[in-house]
Tab-separated table of C-alpha atoms in Angstrom:
chain	number	residue	atom	x	y	z
A	9	MET	CA	0.000	0.000	0.000
A	10	ARG	CA	1.374	3.409	-0.941
A	11	VAL	CA	1.779	6.247	1.533
A	12	PRO	CA	-0.390	9.247	0.530
A	13	LYS	CA	1.567	12.284	-0.684
A	14	PHE	CA	0.170	15.767	-1.112
A	15	ARG	CA	0.996	19.206	-2.419
A	16	ALA	CA	-1.113	22.357	-2.185
A	17	TRP	CA	-2.079	25.277	-4.379
A	18	GLU	CA	-1.615	28.389	-2.235
A	19	ARG	CA	-4.367	30.711	-3.467
A	20	ALA	CA	-2.950	34.024	-2.196
A	21	LEU	CA	0.573	33.395	-3.514
A	22	LYS	CA	-0.702	31.631	-6.648
A	23	GLU	CA	1.887	28.900	-6.409
A	24	MET	CA	2.178	25.194	-5.734
A	25	ILE	CA	3.753	24.488	-2.331
A	26	PRO	CA	5.037	21.278	-0.732
A	27	VAL	CA	3.067	19.735	2.107
A	28	HIS	CA	5.132	18.405	4.993
A	29	ASN	CA	2.409	17.739	7.591
A	30	ILE	CA	-1.388	17.690	7.562
A	31	ASN	CA	-3.683	17.941	10.563
A	32	PHE	CA	-7.151	16.919	9.388
A	33	GLU	CA	-8.718	17.679	12.785
A	34	THR	CA	-7.674	21.331	12.825
A	35	LYS	CA	-7.658	21.556	9.009
A	36	ILE	CA	-4.165	22.959	8.609
A	37	ILE	CA	-1.017	21.998	6.703
A	38	ASN	CA	2.651	22.744	7.266
A	39	ALA	CA	4.480	23.914	4.156
A	40	ARG	CA	8.065	25.175	4.283
A	41	GLY	CA	7.738	25.813	8.019
A	42	ALA	CA	4.585	27.935	7.669
A	43	TRP	CA	1.105	26.782	8.574
A	44	ARG	CA	-1.837	27.254	6.187
A	45	THR	CA	-5.520	26.558	6.795
A	46	PHE	CA	-7.595	24.499	4.385
A	47	ASP	CA	-9.422	27.759	3.539
A	48	GLU	CA	-6.185	29.166	2.070
A	49	ILE	CA	-5.236	26.209	-0.138
A	50	ASP	CA	-6.419	23.530	-2.514
A	51	LEU	CA	-4.972	20.230	-1.337
A	52	VAL	CA	-4.072	17.811	-4.152
A	53	GLU	CA	-2.971	14.199	-3.840
A	54	TYR	CA	-0.316	12.235	-5.724
A	55	THR	CA	-1.914	9.448	-7.783
A	56	GLY	CA	0.863	6.910	-7.264
A	57	VAL	CA	1.694	7.072	-10.994
A	58	LYS	CA	4.582	8.894	-12.681
A	59	ASP	CA	4.745	10.192	-16.230
A	60	MET	CA	7.333	9.106	-18.814
A	61	LYS	CA	9.885	11.579	-17.377
A	62	GLY	CA	9.424	10.411	-13.778
A	63	VAL	CA	7.231	13.367	-12.722
A	64	GLU	CA	4.670	12.474	-10.058
A	65	ILE	CA	1.114	12.855	-11.386
A	66	CYS	CA	-1.295	14.619	-8.999
A	67	GLU	CA	-4.937	15.637	-8.995
A	68	GLY	CA	-5.425	18.708	-11.155
A	69	ASP	CA	-2.459	17.930	-13.400
A	70	ILE	CA	-2.922	18.184	-17.139
A	71	LEU	CA	-1.527	15.240	-19.064
A	72	TYR	CA	-0.605	15.028	-22.717
A	73	CYS	CA	-1.431	11.499	-23.853
A	74	PRO	CA	-0.482	10.929	-27.495
A	75	GLU	CA	-2.518	7.747	-27.783
A	76	TYR	CA	-4.715	9.250	-30.510
A	77	LYS	CA	-2.650	11.366	-32.901
A	78	ASP	CA	-5.648	12.925	-34.657
A	79	ARG	CA	-7.824	13.542	-31.582
A	80	ILE	CA	-7.886	15.615	-28.420
A	81	ASN	CA	-5.012	14.442	-26.255
A	82	ASN	CA	-4.875	16.508	-23.060
A	83	ARG	CA	-6.514	15.030	-19.970
A	84	ILE	CA	-7.138	16.536	-16.555
A	85	VAL	CA	-6.564	14.292	-13.527
A	86	LYS	CA	-9.475	13.975	-11.086
A	87	PHE	CA	-10.422	11.712	-8.199
A	88	GLU	CA	-13.853	10.189	-8.793
A	89	HIS	CA	-15.591	7.042	-7.575
A	90	GLY	CA	-12.579	5.942	-5.536
A	91	GLN	CA	-9.968	6.226	-8.297
A	92	PHE	CA	-7.794	8.750	-10.128
A	93	ILE	CA	-8.947	9.264	-13.698
A	94	GLY	CA	-7.769	11.239	-16.709
A	95	VAL	CA	-10.696	13.115	-18.263
A	96	LEU	CA	-10.856	14.588	-21.761
A	97	ASN	CA	-12.838	17.811	-22.177
A	98	ASN	CA	-15.546	15.794	-23.977
A	99	GLY	CA	-16.103	13.890	-20.711
A	100	TYR	CA	-14.506	10.586	-21.746
A	101	SER	CA	-12.388	9.241	-18.885
A	102	LYS	CA	-9.932	6.463	-18.223
A	103	PRO	CA	-8.125	5.443	-14.999
A	104	VAL	CA	-4.721	7.149	-14.773
A	105	ASN	CA	-2.938	3.833	-14.282
A	106	GLN	CA	-4.410	2.610	-17.614
A	107	LEU	CA	-3.264	5.554	-19.743
A	108	THR	CA	-0.432	5.160	-22.220
A	109	TRP	CA	3.125	4.779	-20.946
A	110	ASP	CA	4.198	7.921	-22.851
A	111	MET	CA	1.885	10.361	-21.050
A	112	GLU	CA	3.500	13.587	-19.854
A	113	VAL	CA	2.545	16.195	-17.233
A	114	ILE	CA	2.423	19.500	-19.137
A	115	GLY	CA	0.921	21.678	-16.396
A	116	ASN	CA	-1.964	21.853	-13.941
A	117	ILE	CA	-5.384	23.502	-13.778
A	118	TYR	CA	-4.175	26.107	-11.281
A	119	GLU	CA	-1.188	27.480	-13.190
A	120	ASN	CA	-2.075	26.480	-16.776
A	121	PRO	CA	-5.881	26.204	-17.213
A	122	ASN	CA	-5.531	27.174	-20.886
A	123	LEU	CA	-3.777	23.863	-21.635
A	124	PHE	CA	-7.015	22.028	-21.000
A	125	ASP	CA	-9.418	24.627	-22.452
A	126	GLN	CA	-7.653	24.742	-25.832
A	127	ASN	CA	-8.574	21.204	-26.710
């Protein structure tokens, strides 16, 4: 069983920050020695899958999956029905661990929403 890993989108700073500790009772995280409340961040979880370059794939990441050369390729990673899925903007989804081996993280919905909207 894998150990859950998280990172957080810090809304005020508009940047992704590492998460070192989480207290779910008090709803706070520790990132770089500073504490943030859940109201200040969007907490995203690592899927347990890496892309072809070894980058950890997390919720909210945008993946380029060249499995269909003549079709829409970018997928957004979401957690639904107990699993991480890659969703095309037409709604078609597939579990992240069943996507092609050559998928690549090209951004995330927080910093690069246009990468998903363009498709």
